[in-house]
Coordinates of C-alpha atoms and ligand atoms in Angstrom, one line a residue:
Chain N
M125 CA 37.9 -40.8 17.5
T126 CA 39.1 -37.6 18.9
S127 CA 39.3 -37.1 22.7
F128 CA 38.6 -34.2 24.9
L129 CA 42.3 -33.4 25.0
D130 CA 42.3 -33.2 21.3
F131 CA 39.5 -30.7 21.5
L132 CA 41.4 -28.6 24.0
S133 CA 44.5 -28.5 21.8
A134 CA 42.4 -27.7 18.8
L135 CA 41.0 -24.6 20.5
Q136 CA 44.1 -22.7 19.4
Y137 CA 42.8 -22.7 15.8
P138 CA 40.4 -19.9 14.9
V139 CA 38.1 -22.3 13.1
V140 CA 37.6 -24.0 16.4
W141 CA 37.8 -21.3 19.0
R142 CA 35.7 -18.8 17.0
P143 CA 32.6 -21.0 16.9
F144 CA 33.3 -22.1 20.5
I145 CA 33.4 -18.6 21.9
T146 CA 30.4 -17.7 19.7
A147 CA 28.4 -20.5 21.3
I148 CA 29.3 -19.2 24.7
I149 CA 28.4 -15.6 23.9
I150 CA 25.1 -16.7 22.4
G151 CA 24.4 -18.9 25.3
I152 CA 25.0 -16.1 27.8
V153 CA 23.0 -13.5 26.0
C154 CA 20.1 -15.8 25.3
A155 CA 20.2 -17.0 28.9
I156 CA 19.8 -13.4 30.2
V157 CA 17.2 -12.3 27.8
G158 CA 15.5 -15.6 28.2
V159 CA 14.9 -15.0 32.0
F160 CA 12.7 -12.0 31.2
M161 CA 11.0 -13.7 28.3
V162 CA 10.1 -16.8 30.4
L163 CA 8.8 -14.6 33.2
R164 CA 6.9 -12.3 30.8
K165 CA 5.5 -15.4 29.0
L166 CA 6.9 -14.2 25.7
I167 CA 8.1 -17.5 24.4
F168 CA 5.6 -17.8 21.6
F169 CA 6.3 -14.2 20.8
G170 CA 10.0 -15.0 20.4
N171 CA 9.1 -17.9 18.1
G172 CA 7.1 -15.5 16.0
I173 CA 10.0 -13.1 15.6
A174 CA 12.4 -15.9 14.8
H175 CA 10.1 -17.1 12.0
S176 CA 9.6 -13.7 10.7
A177 CA 13.4 -13.5 10.3
F178 CA 13.0 -16.3 7.7
A179 CA 11.3 -13.9 5.4
G180 CA 14.0 -11.4 5.9
G181 CA 16.7 -14.0 5.2
A182 CA 15.0 -15.2 2.1
L183 CA 14.6 -11.7 0.8
G184 CA 18.3 -11.1 1.5
Y185 CA 19.3 -14.0 -0.6
L186 CA 16.9 -13.0 -3.4
L187 CA 18.4 -9.5 -3.6
G188 CA 21.9 -10.7 -3.0
W189 CA 22.3 -8.6 0.2
N190 CA 24.0 -9.5 3.4
P191 CA 20.9 -11.2 5.0
I192 CA 21.5 -9.7 8.4
F193 CA 19.9 -6.4 7.4
P194 CA 16.7 -7.7 6.0
I195 CA 16.6 -10.2 8.9
A196 CA 16.9 -7.4 11.4
G197 CA 14.3 -5.4 9.5
F198 CA 11.8 -8.1 9.5
A199 CA 12.4 -9.1 13.1
I200 CA 12.2 -5.6 14.5
L201 CA 9.1 -4.8 12.4
T202 CA 7.4 -7.9 13.5
A203 CA 8.3 -7.2 17.2
F204 CA 6.8 -3.7 17.0
G205 CA 3.8 -4.9 15.0
I206 CA 2.9 -7.5 17.5
G207 CA 3.6 -5.1 20.4
Y208 CA 1.4 -2.5 18.8
I209 CA -1.5 -4.8 18.2
N210 CA -1.2 -6.2 21.7
K211 CA -1.3 -2.6 23.1
R212 CA -4.4 -1.8 21.2
N213 CA -6.0 -4.8 22.9
K214 CA -8.1 -5.5 19.9
I215 CA -6.8 -8.9 19.2
S216 CA -5.2 -11.4 21.6
N217 CA -1.4 -11.6 21.6
E218 CA -1.4 -15.2 20.4
I219 CA -3.6 -14.5 17.4
A220 CA -1.5 -11.6 16.4
I221 CA 1.7 -13.6 16.7
G222 CA 0.1 -16.6 14.8
I223 CA -0.8 -14.3 11.9
F224 CA 2.6 -12.6 11.7
F225 CA 4.3 -15.9 12.0
S226 CA 2.5 -17.7 9.2
F227 CA 2.4 -14.6 7.0
S228 CA 6.2 -14.1 7.2
M229 CA 6.8 -17.8 6.6
A230 CA 4.6 -17.5 3.5
L231 CA 6.6 -14.5 2.4
G232 CA 9.8 -16.4 2.9
V233 CA 8.7 -19.4 0.8
L234 CA 7.5 -16.9 -1.9
F235 CA 11.0 -15.3 -2.0
I236 CA 12.7 -18.6 -2.2
S237 CA 10.5 -19.8 -5.0
L238 CA 11.4 -16.5 -6.9
Y239 CA 15.0 -17.3 -6.2
K240 CA 14.7 -20.4 -8.4
S241 CA 17.9 -22.2 -7.4
Y242 CA 17.3 -23.6 -4.0
S243 CA 20.4 -22.8 -2.0
T244 CA 21.9 -24.5 1.0
D245 CA 21.9 -21.0 2.6
I246 CA 18.2 -21.5 3.3
A247 CA 18.8 -24.7 5.2
S248 CA 21.5 -23.0 7.2
M249 CA 19.1 -20.3 8.1
L250 CA 16.6 -22.7 9.5
F251 CA 19.2 -24.8 11.4
G252 CA 22.2 -22.5 11.6
S253 CA 25.8 -23.4 11.3
L254 CA 28.2 -22.7 14.1
S255 CA 31.2 -24.1 12.5
S256 CA 31.2 -21.9 9.4
I257 CA 31.3 -18.6 11.3
G258 CA 33.8 -16.2 9.8
A259 CA 35.9 -13.5 11.5
S260 CA 33.6 -10.6 10.6
E261 CA 30.5 -12.4 11.6
F262 CA 32.2 -13.2 14.9
I263 CA 32.9 -9.5 15.5
I264 CA 29.2 -8.6 14.7
I265 CA 27.9 -11.2 17.2
L266 CA 30.4 -10.1 19.9
I267 CA 29.3 -6.4 19.5
L268 CA 25.6 -7.3 19.3
G269 CA 26.0 -9.4 22.4
I270 CA 27.6 -6.6 24.4
I271 CA 24.9 -4.1 23.2
I272 CA 22.1 -6.5 24.2
L273 CA 23.5 -7.2 27.6
F274 CA 23.9 -3.5 28.1
L275 CA 20.3 -2.8 27.0
I276 CA 19.0 -5.3 29.4
F277 CA 21.0 -4.4 32.5
A278 CA 20.4 -0.7 32.0
V279 CA 16.7 -1.2 32.8
K280 CA 16.9 -4.4 34.7
K281 CA 14.8 -3.4 37.7
E282 CA 12.3 -1.5 35.6
L283 CA 11.8 -4.6 33.4
Y284 CA 11.5 -6.6 36.6
F285 CA 8.6 -4.5 37.7
I286 CA 6.6 -4.6 34.5
T287 CA 7.3 -8.3 34.4
F288 CA 5.7 -8.7 37.8
D289 CA 2.6 -6.6 37.1
E290 CA 2.3 -4.2 34.2
E291 CA -0.7 -2.4 35.6
L292 CA 0.8 -1.9 39.0
A293 CA 3.9 -0.6 37.3
K294 CA 1.8 1.9 35.3
A295 CA 0.1 3.0 38.4
N296 CA 3.5 3.6 39.9
G297 CA 4.3 6.0 37.0
M298 CA 6.7 3.6 35.3
P299 CA 7.1 4.2 31.5
V300 CA 5.5 0.8 30.8
N301 CA 4.8 1.3 27.1
F302 CA 8.3 2.5 26.4
L303 CA 9.8 -0.4 28.4
S304 CA 7.8 -3.1 26.8
F305 CA 8.7 -1.9 23.3
Y306 CA 12.3 -1.5 24.4
F307 CA 12.2 -5.1 25.5
L308 CA 10.6 -6.4 22.3
F309 CA 13.3 -4.6 20.4
T310 CA 16.0 -6.3 22.5
V311 CA 14.4 -9.6 21.9
A312 CA 14.4 -9.0 18.2
L313 CA 18.1 -8.0 18.3
T314 CA 18.9 -11.2 20.2
I315 CA 17.2 -13.3 17.6
V316 CA 19.0 -11.5 14.8
M317 CA 22.3 -12.2 16.5
C318 CA 21.6 -15.9 16.7
I319 CA 20.0 -16.7 13.4
S320 CA 23.1 -17.4 11.3
T321 CA 24.7 -19.6 13.9
V322 CA 21.9 -21.5 15.6
G323 CA 19.1 -20.9 13.2
I324 CA 15.4 -20.1 13.4
I325 CA 14.3 -23.4 14.9
L326 CA 16.9 -23.8 17.6
V327 CA 17.3 -20.2 18.8
M328 CA 14.3 -20.5 21.1
A329 CA 15.9 -23.4 22.9
F330 CA 18.8 -21.2 23.8
I331 CA 16.4 -18.6 25.1
V332 CA 14.0 -20.8 27.0
V333 CA 15.8 -23.8 28.4
P334 CA 18.5 -22.2 30.6
A335 CA 16.0 -19.7 32.0
A336 CA 13.5 -22.4 32.6
S337 CA 16.1 -24.5 34.4
A338 CA 17.2 -21.6 36.6
Y339 CA 13.5 -21.0 37.4
Q340 CA 13.5 -24.3 39.3
F341 CA 16.0 -23.2 41.8
T342 CA 15.4 -19.7 43.1
Y343 CA 12.9 -17.0 44.1
K344 CA 15.4 -14.2 43.4
L345 CA 15.8 -12.5 40.1
N346 CA 19.5 -12.0 40.4
R347 CA 20.1 -15.6 41.2
M348 CA 17.9 -16.7 38.4
L349 CA 20.0 -14.6 36.0
I350 CA 23.2 -16.1 37.4
Y351 CA 22.0 -19.7 37.3
S352 CA 20.6 -19.3 33.8
T353 CA 23.9 -17.9 32.6
L354 CA 25.9 -20.7 34.3
F355 CA 23.7 -23.4 32.8
A356 CA 24.1 -21.8 29.4
I357 CA 27.9 -21.6 29.6
F358 CA 28.1 -25.1 30.9
G359 CA 25.7 -26.4 28.1
S360 CA 27.7 -24.5 25.4
I361 CA 31.1 -25.8 26.5
I362 CA 30.0 -29.4 27.0
G363 CA 27.7 -29.4 23.9
F364 CA 30.4 -27.9 21.7
A365 CA 33.1 -30.3 22.9
V366 CA 30.8 -33.3 22.3
A367 CA 29.9 -32.0 18.9
F368 CA 33.6 -31.5 18.1
I369 CA 34.6 -34.9 19.3
R370 CA 31.8 -36.7 17.6
D371 CA 31.8 -34.4 14.6
I372 CA 28.1 -33.6 14.8
S373 CA 26.1 -30.3 14.7
G374 CA 27.2 -27.9 17.4
G375 CA 23.9 -26.1 17.9
A376 CA 21.8 -29.2 18.1
T377 CA 24.2 -30.8 20.6
I378 CA 24.2 -27.8 22.8
V379 CA 20.4 -27.8 22.8
I380 CA 20.3 -31.4 23.8
I381 CA 22.7 -30.8 26.7
L382 CA 20.7 -27.8 27.8
T383 CA 17.5 -30.0 27.7
L384 CA 19.3 -32.6 29.9
I385 CA 20.1 -29.9 32.3
F386 CA 16.5 -28.8 32.4
V387 CA 15.3 -32.4 33.0
I388 CA 17.7 -32.8 35.9
S389 CA 16.7 -29.4 37.3
M390 CA 13.0 -30.4 37.2
I391 CA 13.8 -33.6 39.1
I392 CA 16.0 -32.1 41.8
S393 CA 14.2 -28.7 42.0
P394 CA 13.7 -27.7 45.6
K395 CA 10.5 -25.9 44.5
R396 CA 8.9 -29.3 43.8
R397 CA 10.0 -31.0 47.0
S398 CA 8.5 -31.5 50.4
K399 CA 5.6 -29.3 51.5
L400 CA 6.7 -29.4 55.2
P401 CA 7.6 -26.0 56.5
Q402 CA 11.3 -25.4 57.0
A403 CA 12.9 -23.0 59.4
G404 CA 12.1 -19.4 58.4
E405 CA 9.0 -20.6 56.4
M406 CA 5.5 -20.5 57.5
C407 CA 3.5 -23.2 59.2
P408 CA 0.5 -23.8 57.0
Q409 CA -1.6 -24.6 60.0
C410 CA -1.2 -21.8 62.3
V411 CA 0.2 -19.3 59.8
K412 CA 3.1 -18.3 62.0
M413 CA 6.8 -18.3 61.2
V414 CA 8.5 -21.6 61.9
Q415 CA 11.6 -21.1 64.1
E416 CA 13.2 -24.5 64.3
T417 CA 12.6 -27.3 61.8
Q418 CA 9.1 -27.8 63.0
C419 CA 6.3 -25.5 64.0
S420 CA 6.5 -24.8 67.7
Y421 CA 3.4 -22.6 67.7
C422 CA 0.8 -25.2 67.1
E423 CA 1.5 -27.0 70.4
M424 CA 1.4 -24.0 72.7
E425 CA -1.8 -22.3 71.7
D426 CA -1.4 -19.3 74.0
E427 CA -1.6 -16.6 71.3
M428 CA 1.3 -14.5 72.8
E429 CA -0.2 -11.2 73.9
V430 CA -3.7 -10.5 73.0
K431 CA -3.7 -6.7 73.0
Chain W
M50 CA -1.0 -4.9 66.2
F51 CA -0.2 -2.3 63.6
I52 CA 2.4 0.0 65.0
L53 CA 0.7 3.3 64.6
R54 CA -2.0 2.6 67.0
N55 CA -2.3 5.6 69.2
G56 CA -3.7 8.1 66.7
R57 CA -7.2 7.5 67.5
R58 CA -7.5 10.1 70.2
N59 CA -7.2 13.0 67.8
G60 CA -9.5 11.3 65.4
S61 CA -12.6 13.1 66.6
E62 CA -11.1 16.6 66.0
M63 CA -9.9 15.6 62.6
K64 CA -13.3 14.3 61.6
I65 CA -14.8 17.7 62.1
M66 CA -12.1 19.2 59.9
N67 CA -12.9 16.8 57.2
N68 CA -16.6 17.7 57.1
H69 CA -16.4 20.7 54.9
Y70 CA -17.6 19.3 51.7
H71 CA -21.0 19.3 50.2
I72 CA -23.7 16.7 50.0
H73 CA -25.0 16.4 46.5
E74 CA -27.3 13.7 45.5
H75 CA -27.1 13.2 41.8
H76 CA -29.4 15.3 39.6
N77 CA -30.5 17.9 42.1
H78 CA -27.6 20.0 43.1
E79 CA -28.7 21.2 46.5
H80 CA -25.6 22.1 48.4
H81 CA -25.3 22.5 52.0
V82 CA -22.2 22.8 54.0
E83 CA -21.7 20.8 57.1
K84 CA -20.3 22.1 60.4
R85 CA -18.7 25.3 59.2
E86 CA -17.8 26.3 62.7
V87 CA -14.7 24.2 63.0
Q88 CA -11.3 24.9 64.6
P89 CA -9.7 28.3 63.7
T90 CA -6.7 26.6 62.0
L91 CA -9.0 24.8 59.6
I92 CA -11.1 27.7 58.5
N93 CA -9.5 28.1 55.1
T94 CA -9.7 24.5 54.1
N95 CA -12.8 25.4 52.1
N96 CA -10.9 27.7 49.9
K97 CA -8.1 25.2 49.3
S98 CA -7.9 23.8 45.8
P99 CA -8.9 20.1 45.6
I100 CA -6.1 17.5 45.6
I101 CA -8.1 15.4 43.1
E102 CA -10.7 16.9 40.8
L103 CA -12.9 15.3 38.2
E104 CA -14.9 17.4 35.9
D105 CA -17.6 15.7 33.8
V106 CA -15.5 12.6 33.5
S107 CA -17.0 9.8 31.4
V108 CA -15.3 6.5 30.8
N109 CA -16.3 3.9 28.2
Y110 CA -15.2 0.4 27.5
G111 CA -16.1 0.1 23.8
K112 CA -19.7 1.1 23.6
N113 CA -20.4 0.5 27.3
I114 CA -20.6 3.6 29.4
I115 CA -19.0 2.7 32.7
L116 CA -18.7 6.1 34.3
N117 CA -21.1 8.9 33.3
K118 CA -20.2 12.5 33.9
I119 CA -18.5 12.2 37.2
N120 CA -17.9 15.4 39.1
L121 CA -15.9 15.1 42.2
K122 CA -13.6 17.2 44.3
I123 CA -11.5 15.6 46.9
F124 CA -9.5 17.7 49.4
R125 CA -6.3 17.0 51.2
G126 CA -6.8 14.9 54.3
E127 CA -10.1 13.4 53.4
Y128 CA -10.8 9.8 54.1
I129 CA -13.2 8.6 51.5
G130 CA -15.1 5.4 51.4
L131 CA -16.2 4.4 48.0
I132 CA -18.9 1.8 47.7
G133 CA -21.1 0.4 45.0
K134 CA -22.3 -2.9 43.6
N135 CA -20.0 -5.2 41.6
G136 CA -19.5 -3.7 38.2
S137 CA -20.6 -0.2 39.3
G138 CA -17.3 1.3 38.2
K139 CA -15.4 1.7 41.4
S140 CA -12.1 0.2 40.2
T141 CA -12.6 2.0 36.9
L142 CA -12.9 5.4 38.7
M143 CA -9.8 4.7 40.7
K144 CA -7.8 3.7 37.6
S145 CA -8.9 6.7 35.7
I146 CA -7.7 9.0 38.6
L147 CA -4.4 7.2 38.2
G148 CA -4.3 7.8 34.5
L149 CA -4.5 4.0 33.7
I150 CA -7.7 4.4 31.8
P151 CA -8.0 7.6 29.7
P152 CA -11.5 9.1 30.0
E153 CA -13.7 9.5 27.0
S154 CA -14.5 13.0 28.0
G155 CA -13.9 15.4 30.8
T156 CA -10.8 16.3 32.8
I157 CA -9.1 14.7 35.7
K158 CA -6.7 16.7 37.8
V159 CA -4.4 15.6 40.5
F160 CA -2.5 18.1 42.6
G161 CA -4.2 20.7 40.4
K162 CA -2.8 19.4 37.1
P163 CA -3.5 16.6 34.7
I164 CA -1.5 13.6 36.0
Q165 CA 2.2 13.7 35.2
S166 CA 5.0 11.4 35.7
E167 CA 6.5 12.9 38.8
M168 CA 3.1 13.0 40.6
Y169 CA 3.2 9.2 41.0
D170 CA 5.9 9.6 43.6
K171 CA 3.2 11.0 45.9
I172 CA 0.4 8.5 45.1
G173 CA 0.2 5.0 46.5
Y174 CA -2.1 2.5 44.9
T175 CA -3.0 -1.1 45.8
P176 CA -5.0 -2.8 43.1
Q177 CA -7.9 -5.1 43.6
M178 CA -6.8 -8.7 44.5
H179 CA -5.7 -10.8 41.6
P180 CA -3.7 -14.0 41.6
I181 CA 0.1 -13.7 41.7
Q182 CA 2.2 -16.3 39.8
R183 CA 3.0 -18.9 42.5
E184 CA 6.7 -19.4 41.5
F185 CA 7.4 -15.8 40.6
P186 CA 11.0 -15.1 41.5
A187 CA 10.5 -12.2 43.9
T188 CA 10.5 -11.9 47.6
V189 CA 8.2 -9.8 49.7
G190 CA 11.0 -7.3 50.1
D191 CA 11.5 -7.1 46.3
I192 CA 7.8 -6.4 45.7
V193 CA 7.6 -3.6 48.4
G194 CA 10.8 -2.2 47.0
M195 CA 9.1 -1.8 43.6
G196 CA 7.2 1.0 45.2
L197 CA 10.5 2.9 45.2
Y198 CA 11.5 2.2 41.6
K199 CA 9.8 5.2 40.2
K200 CA 11.8 7.5 42.4
N201 CA 15.0 5.7 41.3
L202 CA 14.0 5.3 37.7
F203 CA 17.0 4.0 35.7
K204 CA 19.2 4.5 38.7
P205 CA 20.6 1.9 41.0
F206 CA 18.6 1.1 44.1
K207 CA 19.8 2.9 47.2
K208 CA 20.9 1.0 50.2
D209 CA 18.9 3.0 52.7
D210 CA 15.8 2.1 50.8
I211 CA 15.9 -1.3 52.5
D212 CA 15.0 0.5 55.8
K213 CA 12.0 2.1 54.1
I214 CA 10.9 -1.2 52.9
K215 CA 11.2 -2.8 56.3
L216 CA 9.3 0.0 57.9
A217 CA 6.5 -0.2 55.4
L218 CA 6.2 -4.0 56.0
H219 CA 6.3 -3.4 59.7
K220 CA 3.4 -1.0 59.3
V221 CA 1.2 -3.7 57.9
N222 CA 2.4 -6.2 60.4
M223 CA 4.4 -8.2 57.9
G224 CA 7.9 -7.4 59.1
S225 CA 8.9 -11.0 59.4
F226 CA 8.0 -11.8 55.8
F227 CA 10.8 -9.8 54.1
D228 CA 12.6 -12.8 52.5
R229 CA 9.6 -14.9 51.7
P230 CA 8.7 -15.6 48.1
I231 CA 5.6 -13.5 47.2
G232 CA 3.8 -16.3 45.4
H233 CA 3.8 -18.5 48.6
L234 CA 1.9 -16.1 50.8
S235 CA -1.8 -16.4 51.4
G236 CA -4.1 -14.0 49.6
G237 CA -4.5 -11.7 52.6
E238 CA -0.8 -11.6 53.2
Q239 CA -0.2 -10.7 49.5
Q240 CA -2.7 -8.0 49.9
K241 CA -0.9 -6.5 52.9
V242 CA 2.4 -6.6 50.9
L243 CA 0.8 -4.7 48.1
V244 CA -0.4 -2.1 50.6
A245 CA 3.1 -1.9 52.0
Q246 CA 4.2 -1.4 48.4
A247 CA 1.9 1.6 48.2
L248 CA 3.0 3.0 51.6
V249 CA 6.7 2.7 51.0
R250 CA 7.2 6.0 49.3
D251 CA 5.3 8.0 51.9
P252 CA 2.5 9.0 49.5
E253 CA 0.2 12.0 50.0
I254 CA -2.7 10.2 48.3
L255 CA -3.4 6.6 48.9
L256 CA -5.8 4.7 46.7
L257 CA -6.8 1.3 47.9
D258 CA -9.1 -1.0 45.8
E259 CA -10.7 -3.4 48.3
P260 CA -7.7 -3.7 50.5
T261 CA -9.4 -5.8 53.1
S262 CA -11.2 -8.2 50.8
A263 CA -8.9 -11.1 51.8
L264 CA -8.1 -10.1 55.4
D265 CA -9.5 -11.9 58.3
F266 CA -11.8 -9.9 60.6
T267 CA -9.1 -9.2 63.2
M268 CA -6.8 -7.9 60.6
V269 CA -9.5 -5.7 59.0
E270 CA -10.0 -3.7 62.2
D271 CA -6.2 -3.3 62.7
F272 CA -5.8 -2.3 59.1
L273 CA -8.5 0.3 59.1
R274 CA -7.1 1.8 62.2
L275 CA -3.7 2.0 60.6
L276 CA -5.3 3.9 57.7
Q277 CA -7.0 6.2 60.2
D278 CA -3.7 6.9 61.8
L279 CA -2.0 7.7 58.6
N280 CA -4.9 10.0 57.8
N281 CA -4.9 11.7 61.2
N282 CA -1.2 12.0 61.9
Y283 CA 0.2 12.6 58.4
G284 CA -2.8 14.1 56.7
L285 CA -2.8 11.4 54.1
T286 CA -5.7 11.6 51.6
L287 CA -7.4 8.3 51.3
I288 CA -9.8 6.7 48.9
V289 CA -10.8 3.2 50.0
I290 CA -13.1 0.9 48.0
Q291 CA -14.8 -1.4 50.3
H292 CA -17.7 -3.8 50.1
N293 CA -18.5 -4.1 53.7
L294 CA -19.6 -0.5 54.5
E295 CA -20.4 -1.2 58.2
I296 CA -16.7 -1.9 58.8
L297 CA -15.6 1.2 57.0
R298 CA -18.3 3.6 58.2
P299 CA -16.8 4.5 61.6
Y300 CA -13.5 5.4 60.0
C301 CA -14.1 7.3 56.8
S302 CA -15.0 11.0 56.8
R303 CA -16.9 11.0 53.5
L304 CA -18.9 8.4 51.7
L305 CA -19.3 8.0 47.9
I306 CA -21.9 5.7 46.5
L307 CA -21.3 4.9 42.9
K308 CA -23.5 3.4 40.2
G309 CA -22.1 4.6 36.9
S310 CA -22.5 8.1 38.4
I311 CA -22.2 9.3 41.9
M312 CA -25.4 8.6 43.7
Y313 CA -24.4 9.9 47.0
D314 CA -21.6 12.1 48.3
G315 CA -21.6 13.0 51.9
L316 CA -21.3 12.0 55.5
P317 CA -21.1 8.3 56.0
N318 CA -23.6 8.0 58.9
I319 CA -26.6 10.0 58.4
P320 CA -30.1 8.6 57.6
R321 CA -29.9 9.9 54.0
A322 CA -26.9 7.7 53.3
D323 CA -28.7 4.7 54.6
E324 CA -31.7 5.4 52.5
L325 CA -29.6 5.7 49.4
I326 CA -27.5 2.6 50.2
K327 CA -30.8 0.6 50.4
R328 CA -32.0 2.1 47.1
V329 CA -28.7 1.5 45.3
F330 CA -28.1 -2.0 46.6
L331 CA -31.5 -3.5 46.9
I332 CA -33.4 -2.0 44.0
Q333 CA -32.2 -2.8 40.6
Ligands
ATP594 N1 -11.0 -4.2 30.4 C1 -12.4 -4.1 30.4 N2 -13.0 -4.3 29.2 C2 -14.3 -4.2 29.1 N3 -15.1 -3.9 30.1 C3 -14.6 -3.8 31.4 C4 -13.2 -3.9 31.5 N4 -12.9 -3.7 32.8 C5 -14.1 -3.5 33.4 N5 -15.1 -3.5 32.6 C6 -16.5 -3.3 32.9 O1 -16.6 -2.1 33.5 C7 -17.6 -2.2 34.6 C8 -17.0 -1.7 35.8 O2 -15.9 -2.4 36.2 P1 -15.2 -2.1 37.6 O3 -14.0 -3.1 37.7 O4 -14.9 -0.7 37.6 O5 -16.3 -2.5 38.7 P2 -16.2 -2.5 40.2 O6 -17.2 -1.5 40.7 O7 -14.8 -2.3 40.6 O8 -16.7 -3.9 40.6 P3 -16.2 -5.0 41.7 O9 -16.9 -4.6 42.9 O10 -16.6 -6.3 41.2 O11 -14.7 -4.8 41.8 C9 -18.0 -3.7 34.6 O12 -19.3 -3.8 34.1 C10 -17.0 -4.4 33.8 O13 -17.6 -5.4 33.1
MG595 MG1 -13.4 -3.4 41.5

């Protein structure tokens, strides 16, 4: 059995460091995008896009193209399709996603059945394969990652506002429609970036779990972004190391580590602990700020100055 | 305990200035102008173009006609109370002024033009109370700061904006809440934060949709006095939707009663208004 030291020394070889760095890049990007997706309640939407990518991938294999292009095409089309239907408000978001989701899966299965010889590529699309990542693919993921992070941070505060309340943002003159399509596009790009390495099924874990863990610890967006990123990096490093040492699937192991982090976060979350007011919080009884560790107002009921 | 408390003394003068509009009950368009003989400085307010103007505005939701041919001119410095039963279209009217709901027909002009992106810098809006996600990662300061995002669109937030945020919070008596998570406040506190969010960019028009619905009675008085101060001292144009007319009546300068169309448009405290209020609210 290999040890952790063996893993560290193996990192000098491209076949090891390339997937390792890829896992970290994917972790970071998904963690950042995931924060906004979790807050905007777009998890099911993300799932829909990931599954629509299946049709794209299958089409790619059928036509013998590099699957990344049809995958990107399907993902972006689906994102805009769902976004458009949602904007028109004729059908609920969930129904629209459900329909796109199953339709593109059906298309994918159709393409595969046309392809005749069932290929292992299909399985790798569903579950991904970190270890088989090549040099050119690595470069693509790196560049996509940088683009996605740039896209998000360029409009961070605007996204934050529409995440809080779309209608209020609109009433403030924010370009809400543009921003929400922009974000859907970014989500689609993120999923495209991840498909080949972590697969359709597991990509949502990379997006949801670190953000959901970070959500347990803070009431500040920036901190949530930082915690989410740290959890993702930690999960990727430990998960990848464990997978290398035990020679098991990298993506799956990372997801399991991330889920463990989430469970621990749930348990130790300060948001779920005592309801007693702390200093700087409000006394639920007299609705005044608590100065020390306990409310000093309730005792002395002399209402300060009644003007 | 709102800070701008002293403005009441010039309130009476300003009231007179505001009374230059017409009373028009729907259907019959008898106009008569109230108190023309106002202060010399205010004489030409009648010729001024309206700050908000609705012309034959109709709004539908699907097949339901919510607003039917609304005609309305609102002038700078007016303090308008908007009342009406549940479902009478008050919020819809406010949202269509803001451009959130496109009208089926008719034109809406703000500052003399159809609403455009840069106008939002001069309009503050507090929506009707709705629940805020309890664990949403935003502090009170963050939320009020959002009121300045449009001014700094796609640009980094400026440092001196923090002072503006603190001032706006102070105005609604919420100064000590700056760092508190928004989801943890009571309904009334959240409402005040959203008012601060509307005040933070020093708007010229302030649209408030039932801003006092969750405030306790001591706060309501203070709050309405704050609005009156802003109206008197800064010439802020106000439209306030309110269910409890008796509270608003001493403050507003003009009353609108809505029921799909404008049933009454005039002074808040004349017998005619009472008559119509009874008719609109008691008779189906
Ligand atoms: N999104 C919507 N889709 C369909 N109908 C709507 C929608 N929003 C409002 N309505 C309808 O429009 C009418 C007017 O609604 P609006 O919110 O303007 O009333 P309101 O006067 O503000 O009432 P309230 O006092 O309860 O706030 C209501 O009958 C309501 O059912
Ligand atoms: Mg309403």
